[in-house]
Amino acid sequence: MSLIFLPPPLQQINSEIARNADVDLYVLRLDLMHPWVNGNKWFKLKYNLLEAKEKFTTLLTFGGAYSNHIYATAAAGNLFGFRTIGVIRGEERLPLNPTLSFAVQQGMQLVYLNREMYRQRNTPALQEYLQQRFGEVFIIPEGGSNLNGVRGCTEIVSNAIAFDHHICVACGTATTLAGIALSLHEGQRAIAFPVLKNGAFLAQEIETLLTNYLGSGLPAPYNSPASWELVCDYHFGGYAKVNDELLLFSQQFTQEHGVPLDYVYTAKMFYGVMDLLKQGFFSKGDSLLLVHTGGLQGNVGMEERLQRFSKI
Ligand SMILES: Cc1ncc(COP(=O)(O)O)c(C=O)c1O
């Protein structure tokens, strides 16, 4: 199932800030694996698709109107021959934004749930209702955040160079971090940058994810997670919130290093890493691997919204 995907290139970043800190900086460009199904999305979908393929012809999943997961699931469904249904949070807005019009072009059927109903998306009652309405469907949770998702994420850096000390990743539900933490060698450490406000609560979620995964019998390269850490200071006001400083950083980083960043996830993590480097957070001689988890499709919608509020 991975034949059409390119192995993610590793790009070294030659930055004065890193040189001053005497730290080596690399980016694992998951954004370049495939034009549509890339980033952590591919890894979270992979084992869900493999499980679905055994018995189902239809995938049903959930997301917001700008969701990277909806975008990737629509494209993956189309590539691998599934019918897809996207359950979208909130009311329908026409014309469709770029994320949802892409999903429809890929053949995804969109269904809207008001916010109150959407909140019940993981309850048996709502899932039964959806099964009755759409027939036998394979349900993938929002963001691909289940044990299949964690399993896929154990493969993100498992082949990456063993000398990296710190693996840095943006964090929403922490599914990606959990998979990475399960796949690291001794001496490596995962650092997650929550993109939502008050992200410290994720520590408990991560413990639960790791315990559930290790209890599930699914393959775990080392059977115990590596050390991990949350750095909660770079949320920029909360999920999908941005300010001029972040936008400017993102544009400059892209210009200097040729790495495009998305505003919701990777820009915040990259900003955080560069800021920590300036503060001497890392030790001399350390090497850092920044995982580019994709999400660039979301910039189109974000830039349109920012222009509407004339902030960019
Ligand atoms: C581009 C991108 N980066 C990072 C994340 C965070 O991943 P997770 O929810 O597994 O923490 C997401 C959300 O899935 C994402 O779309």
Short mmCIF file of C-alpha atoms and ligand atoms in Angstrom, two decimals:
data_model
loop_
_atom_site.label_atom_id
_atom_site.label_comp_id
_atom_site.label_asym_id
_atom_site.label_seq_id
_atom_site.Cartn_x
_atom_site.Cartn_y
_atom_site.Cartn_z
CA MET A 1 0.00 0.00 0.00
CA SER A 2 2.97 2.32 0.24
CA LEU A 3 4.31 1.84 -3.29
CA ILE A 4 3.40 5.25 -4.57
CA PHE A 5 4.85 7.08 -1.59
CA LEU A 6 8.32 8.55 -1.62
CA PRO A 7 10.52 7.94 1.40
CA PRO A 8 10.63 11.19 3.36
CA PRO A 9 13.79 13.16 2.62
CA LEU A 10 15.97 14.38 5.43
CA GLN A 11 17.04 17.99 5.05
CA GLN A 12 19.78 19.65 7.03
CA ILE A 13 19.07 23.22 8.12
CA ASN A 14 22.05 25.54 8.04
CA SER A 15 21.02 28.20 10.46
CA GLU A 16 23.12 30.68 12.36
CA ILE A 17 20.98 30.15 15.46
CA ALA A 18 21.74 26.42 15.41
CA ARG A 19 25.42 27.04 14.73
CA ASN A 20 25.64 29.44 17.67
CA ALA A 21 24.06 26.80 19.89
CA ASP A 22 26.42 24.16 18.45
CA VAL A 23 23.48 21.97 17.55
CA ASP A 24 22.79 20.05 14.32
CA LEU A 25 19.34 20.55 12.88
CA TYR A 26 17.53 18.23 10.47
CA VAL A 27 13.99 18.21 9.14
CA LEU A 28 12.22 14.99 8.23
CA ARG A 29 10.09 16.13 5.31
CA LEU A 30 6.97 13.98 5.61
CA ASP A 31 5.25 16.78 3.66
CA LEU A 32 7.05 15.60 0.51
CA MET A 33 5.92 11.96 0.56
CA HIS A 34 2.87 12.47 -1.63
CA PRO A 35 1.09 15.58 -2.92
CA TRP A 36 -2.15 14.88 -1.03
CA VAL A 37 -1.68 12.03 1.43
CA ASN A 38 1.37 13.13 3.33
CA GLY A 39 2.69 14.18 6.72
CA ASN A 40 1.62 12.29 9.80
CA LYS A 41 -1.75 11.77 8.04
CA TRP A 42 -0.42 8.95 5.90
CA PHE A 43 1.03 7.17 8.92
CA LYS A 44 -2.20 7.53 10.89
CA LEU A 45 -4.27 6.26 7.98
CA LYS A 46 -2.09 3.37 6.83
CA TYR A 47 -3.20 0.64 9.27
CA ASN A 48 -6.77 1.93 9.30
CA LEU A 49 -6.89 1.46 5.53
CA LEU A 50 -5.33 -1.97 5.77
CA GLU A 51 -7.90 -3.07 8.38
CA ALA A 52 -10.77 -1.53 6.41
CA LYS A 53 -9.68 -3.24 3.19
CA GLU A 54 -10.42 -6.66 4.71
CA LYS A 55 -14.18 -6.12 5.07
CA PHE A 56 -15.35 -2.68 4.03
CA THR A 57 -15.78 -0.62 0.91
CA THR A 58 -16.68 2.65 2.64
CA LEU A 59 -14.69 4.79 5.05
CA LEU A 60 -16.42 7.30 7.30
CA THR A 61 -14.51 9.86 9.30
CA PHE A 62 -14.86 13.18 11.10
CA GLY A 63 -13.25 16.60 10.98
CA GLY A 64 -13.55 20.37 10.98
CA ALA A 65 -14.07 22.33 7.79
CA TYR A 66 -10.32 22.86 7.29
CA SER A 67 -9.20 19.44 8.48
CA ASN A 68 -5.98 17.94 7.14
CA HIS A 69 -7.38 14.54 8.02
CA ILE A 70 -10.54 15.00 5.94
CA TYR A 71 -8.40 16.15 3.00
CA ALA A 72 -6.03 13.18 3.26
CA THR A 73 -8.78 10.61 3.86
CA ALA A 74 -10.70 11.80 0.80
CA ALA A 75 -7.58 11.46 -1.34
CA ALA A 76 -6.47 8.14 0.16
CA GLY A 77 -9.97 6.73 -0.26
CA ASN A 78 -9.92 7.71 -3.90
CA LEU A 79 -6.42 6.28 -4.44
CA PHE A 80 -7.19 2.95 -2.78
CA GLY A 81 -10.72 2.43 -4.07
CA PHE A 82 -12.89 3.26 -1.05
CA ARG A 83 -16.08 5.27 -1.03
CA THR A 84 -15.62 8.02 1.58
CA ILE A 85 -17.97 9.95 3.82
CA GLY A 86 -16.75 13.00 5.73
CA VAL A 87 -18.77 14.05 8.76
CA ILE A 88 -18.04 17.76 9.14
CA ARG A 89 -18.42 19.80 12.33
CA GLY A 90 -20.91 22.69 12.03
CA GLU A 91 -23.17 24.03 9.33
CA GLU A 92 -22.59 23.79 5.61
CA ARG A 93 -21.06 26.98 4.18
CA LEU A 94 -21.17 27.67 0.47
CA PRO A 95 -19.11 28.08 -1.55
CA LEU A 96 -17.07 25.25 -0.07
CA ASN A 97 -13.65 26.21 1.23
CA PRO A 98 -10.57 24.81 -0.57
CA THR A 99 -10.24 21.83 1.82
CA LEU A 100 -13.82 20.68 1.40
CA SER A 101 -14.01 21.33 -2.33
CA PHE A 102 -10.91 19.17 -2.75
CA ALA A 103 -12.54 16.44 -0.65
CA VAL A 104 -15.65 16.55 -2.85
CA GLN A 105 -13.49 16.43 -6.01
CA GLN A 106 -11.94 13.25 -4.61
CA GLY A 107 -15.43 11.77 -4.34
CA MET A 108 -16.07 12.29 -0.64
CA GLN A 109 -19.68 12.70 0.42
CA LEU A 110 -19.99 15.45 3.03
CA VAL A 111 -22.45 15.34 5.90
CA TYR A 112 -22.77 18.13 8.47
CA LEU A 113 -23.45 17.71 12.17
CA ASN A 114 -24.20 20.62 14.46
CA ARG A 115 -21.59 21.13 17.15
CA GLU A 116 -23.62 19.46 19.87
CA MET A 117 -24.15 16.29 17.86
CA TYR A 118 -20.59 16.38 16.62
CA ARG A 119 -19.35 16.30 20.21
CA GLN A 120 -20.95 12.85 20.50
CA ARG A 121 -19.00 11.48 17.54
CA ASN A 122 -17.25 8.80 19.57
CA THR A 123 -20.36 7.54 21.38
CA PRO A 124 -21.90 4.20 20.41
CA ALA A 125 -25.29 5.93 19.90
CA LEU A 126 -24.01 8.33 17.24
CA GLN A 127 -21.88 5.69 15.57
CA GLU A 128 -24.89 3.36 15.39
CA TYR A 129 -26.96 6.15 13.87
CA LEU A 130 -24.27 6.67 11.22
CA GLN A 131 -24.03 2.95 10.52
CA GLN A 132 -27.79 2.82 10.03
CA ARG A 133 -27.83 5.87 7.83
CA PHE A 134 -24.90 4.88 5.61
CA GLY A 135 -24.79 1.09 5.84
CA GLU A 136 -21.67 -0.87 6.75
CA VAL A 137 -18.93 1.71 7.08
CA PHE A 138 -15.45 1.54 8.57
CA ILE A 139 -15.28 4.41 11.05
CA ILE A 140 -11.97 6.21 11.52
CA PRO A 141 -11.97 8.65 14.44
CA GLU A 142 -11.26 12.35 13.95
CA GLY A 143 -7.62 12.90 13.03
CA GLY A 144 -7.02 9.15 12.60
CA SER A 145 -6.37 9.08 16.34
CA ASN A 146 -6.76 5.45 17.32
CA LEU A 147 -4.38 2.56 17.99
CA ASN A 148 -3.99 1.95 14.25
CA GLY A 149 -2.95 5.60 14.05
CA VAL A 150 -0.36 5.17 16.81
CA ARG A 151 0.92 2.03 15.09
CA GLY A 152 1.50 3.89 11.85
CA CYS A 153 3.30 6.66 13.71
CA THR A 154 5.78 4.16 15.17
CA GLU A 155 7.12 4.02 11.59
CA ILE A 156 7.74 7.76 11.19
CA VAL A 157 11.25 7.96 12.57
CA SER A 158 12.07 4.29 13.05
CA ASN A 159 14.35 4.39 10.03
CA ALA A 160 15.71 7.85 10.66
CA ILE A 161 19.22 8.27 11.81
CA ALA A 162 20.00 6.92 15.24
CA PHE A 163 22.23 9.79 16.29
CA ASP A 164 19.45 12.31 16.68
CA HIS A 165 19.01 13.12 20.34
CA HIS A 166 15.77 15.06 20.24
CA ILE A 167 12.83 14.34 17.96
CA CYS A 168 10.55 17.39 17.86
CA VAL A 169 6.95 17.27 16.71
CA ALA A 170 3.84 19.46 16.78
CA CYS A 171 1.10 18.03 18.93
CA GLY A 172 -2.70 18.05 18.72
CA THR A 173 -4.09 14.80 20.08
CA ALA A 174 -0.57 13.39 20.76
CA THR A 175 -1.19 10.27 18.66
CA THR A 176 1.87 11.11 16.59
CA LEU A 177 4.03 11.73 19.64
CA ALA A 178 2.92 8.42 21.17
CA GLY A 179 3.92 6.49 18.04
CA ILE A 180 7.26 8.28 17.89
CA ALA A 181 7.99 7.72 21.59
CA LEU A 182 7.35 3.99 21.09
CA SER A 183 9.91 3.80 18.32
CA LEU A 184 12.94 5.64 19.66
CA HIS A 185 16.31 4.22 20.60
CA GLU A 186 17.90 4.66 23.99
CA GLY A 187 19.31 8.15 24.34
CA GLN A 188 16.69 9.67 22.08
CA ARG A 189 13.91 11.84 23.45
CA ALA A 190 10.65 13.04 21.92
CA ILE A 191 9.64 16.67 22.44
CA ALA A 192 6.07 17.63 21.62
CA PHE A 193 4.82 21.17 21.10
CA PRO A 194 1.05 21.38 21.75
CA VAL A 195 -0.66 23.79 19.38
CA LEU A 196 -3.58 24.29 21.73
CA LYS A 197 -3.74 26.40 24.86
CA ASN A 198 -3.09 24.76 28.23
CA GLY A 199 -1.63 21.72 26.51
CA ALA A 200 -0.28 20.26 29.78
CA PHE A 201 -3.42 18.11 30.04
CA LEU A 202 -2.01 16.10 27.14
CA ALA A 203 0.49 14.43 29.50
CA GLN A 204 -2.31 12.26 30.89
CA GLU A 205 -3.63 11.53 27.39
CA ILE A 206 -0.17 10.44 26.30
CA GLU A 207 0.19 8.06 29.26
CA THR A 208 -3.22 6.57 28.44
CA LEU A 209 -2.38 6.20 24.75
CA LEU A 210 0.93 4.51 25.56
CA THR A 211 -0.60 2.16 28.13
CA ASN A 212 -3.46 1.23 25.81
CA TYR A 213 -1.11 0.66 22.94
CA LEU A 214 1.31 -1.49 24.91
CA GLY A 215 -1.64 -3.50 26.27
CA SER A 216 -3.11 -4.03 22.81
CA GLY A 217 -0.62 -6.57 21.53
CA LEU A 218 0.14 -4.42 18.48
CA PRO A 219 3.81 -4.34 17.48
CA ALA A 220 5.98 -1.92 19.42
CA PRO A 221 9.63 -1.80 18.40
CA TYR A 222 11.04 -1.58 21.94
CA ASN A 223 8.09 -2.47 24.17
CA SER A 224 8.65 0.59 26.27
CA PRO A 225 8.33 4.23 25.31
CA ALA A 226 11.36 6.52 25.21
CA SER A 227 11.33 9.61 27.38
CA TRP A 228 9.14 12.39 26.13
CA GLU A 229 8.39 15.93 27.12
CA LEU A 230 5.74 18.55 26.43
CA VAL A 231 6.75 22.15 25.73
CA CYS A 232 3.54 24.11 26.16
CA ASP A 233 4.64 27.72 25.57
CA TYR A 234 4.25 28.01 21.81
CA HIS A 235 0.50 27.75 21.18
CA PHE A 236 0.17 31.42 20.10
CA GLY A 237 -3.20 31.81 21.79
CA GLY A 238 -4.69 28.44 20.89
CA TYR A 239 -5.66 26.09 18.10
CA ALA A 240 -5.47 27.77 14.66
CA LYS A 241 -4.65 31.11 16.30
CA VAL A 242 -1.79 33.04 14.75
CA ASN A 243 -0.17 36.43 15.16
CA ASP A 244 2.08 38.58 13.00
CA GLU A 245 5.20 37.26 14.68
CA LEU A 246 4.35 33.68 13.77
CA LEU A 247 3.39 34.60 10.20
CA LEU A 248 6.61 36.53 9.71
CA PHE A 249 8.70 33.73 11.21
CA SER A 250 7.04 31.21 8.93
CA GLN A 251 7.62 33.31 5.80
CA GLN A 252 11.26 33.98 6.70
CA PHE A 253 11.97 30.35 7.55
CA THR A 254 10.57 29.27 4.19
CA GLN A 255 12.62 31.89 2.36
CA GLU A 256 15.88 31.05 4.14
CA HIS A 257 15.65 27.27 4.22
CA GLY A 258 13.17 26.32 1.51
CA VAL A 259 10.90 24.55 3.99
CA PRO A 260 7.24 25.62 3.76
CA LEU A 261 5.43 25.54 7.12
CA ASP A 262 1.75 25.33 7.92
CA TYR A 263 0.44 27.93 10.35
CA VAL A 264 -1.60 25.59 12.56
CA TYR A 265 1.02 22.99 13.47
CA THR A 266 4.53 23.03 12.07
CA ALA A 267 5.14 26.82 12.20
CA LYS A 268 4.48 26.77 15.95
CA MET A 269 6.82 23.83 16.55
CA PHE A 270 9.60 25.27 14.38
CA TYR A 271 9.24 28.66 16.06
CA GLY A 272 9.44 26.94 19.45
CA VAL A 273 12.58 25.01 18.54
CA MET A 274 14.37 28.09 17.19
CA ASP A 275 13.40 30.03 20.30
CA LEU A 276 14.63 27.25 22.61
CA LEU A 277 17.90 27.15 20.69
CA LYS A 278 18.39 30.85 21.41
CA GLN A 279 17.71 30.22 25.09
CA GLY A 280 20.32 27.45 25.33
CA PHE A 281 17.71 24.77 26.07
CA PHE A 282 19.71 22.10 24.21
CA SER A 283 23.25 20.94 25.02
CA LYS A 284 26.21 21.62 22.78
CA GLY A 285 26.75 18.78 20.33
CA ASP A 286 23.10 17.71 20.38
CA SER A 287 21.31 16.91 17.17
CA LEU A 288 17.65 17.61 16.58
CA LEU A 289 15.23 16.02 14.17
CA LEU A 290 12.19 18.19 13.45
CA VAL A 291 9.35 16.14 12.04
CA HIS A 292 7.51 18.08 9.33
CA THR A 293 4.03 16.63 9.72
CA GLY A 294 2.58 18.26 6.58
CA GLY A 295 -0.68 20.20 6.81
CA LEU A 296 0.26 22.66 4.07
CA GLN A 297 -3.12 22.30 2.39
CA GLY A 298 -4.60 24.24 5.32
CA ASN A 299 -2.58 27.37 4.48
CA VAL A 300 -4.82 28.18 1.52
CA GLY A 301 -7.92 28.40 3.69
CA MET A 302 -6.02 30.16 6.49
CA GLU A 303 -4.59 32.79 4.14
CA GLU A 304 -8.07 33.44 2.71
CA ARG A 305 -9.46 33.93 6.22
CA LEU A 306 -6.57 36.17 7.26
CA GLN A 307 -7.04 38.31 4.17
CA ARG A 308 -10.70 38.67 5.02
CA PHE A 309 -9.70 40.06 8.41
CA SER A 310 -6.86 41.97 6.67
CA LYS A 311 -4.21 40.63 9.00
CA ILE A 312 -1.74 39.45 6.40
C1 LIG B 1 -0.04 18.83 10.04
C2 LIG B 1 -0.27 18.24 11.39
N1 LIG B 1 0.75 18.22 12.26
C3 LIG B 1 0.62 17.73 13.51
C4 LIG B 1 -0.60 17.22 13.94
C5 LIG B 1 -0.71 16.72 15.33
O1 LIG B 1 -0.87 15.35 15.38
P1 LIG B 1 -1.47 14.63 16.64
O2 LIG B 1 -2.94 14.94 16.67
O3 LIG B 1 -1.21 13.20 16.39
O4 LIG B 1 -0.79 15.16 17.84
C6 LIG B 1 -1.69 17.21 13.05
C7 LIG B 1 -2.98 16.66 13.45
O5 LIG B 1 -3.22 15.53 13.18
C8 LIG B 1 -1.52 17.74 11.76
O6 LIG B 1 -2.54 17.77 10.87
#
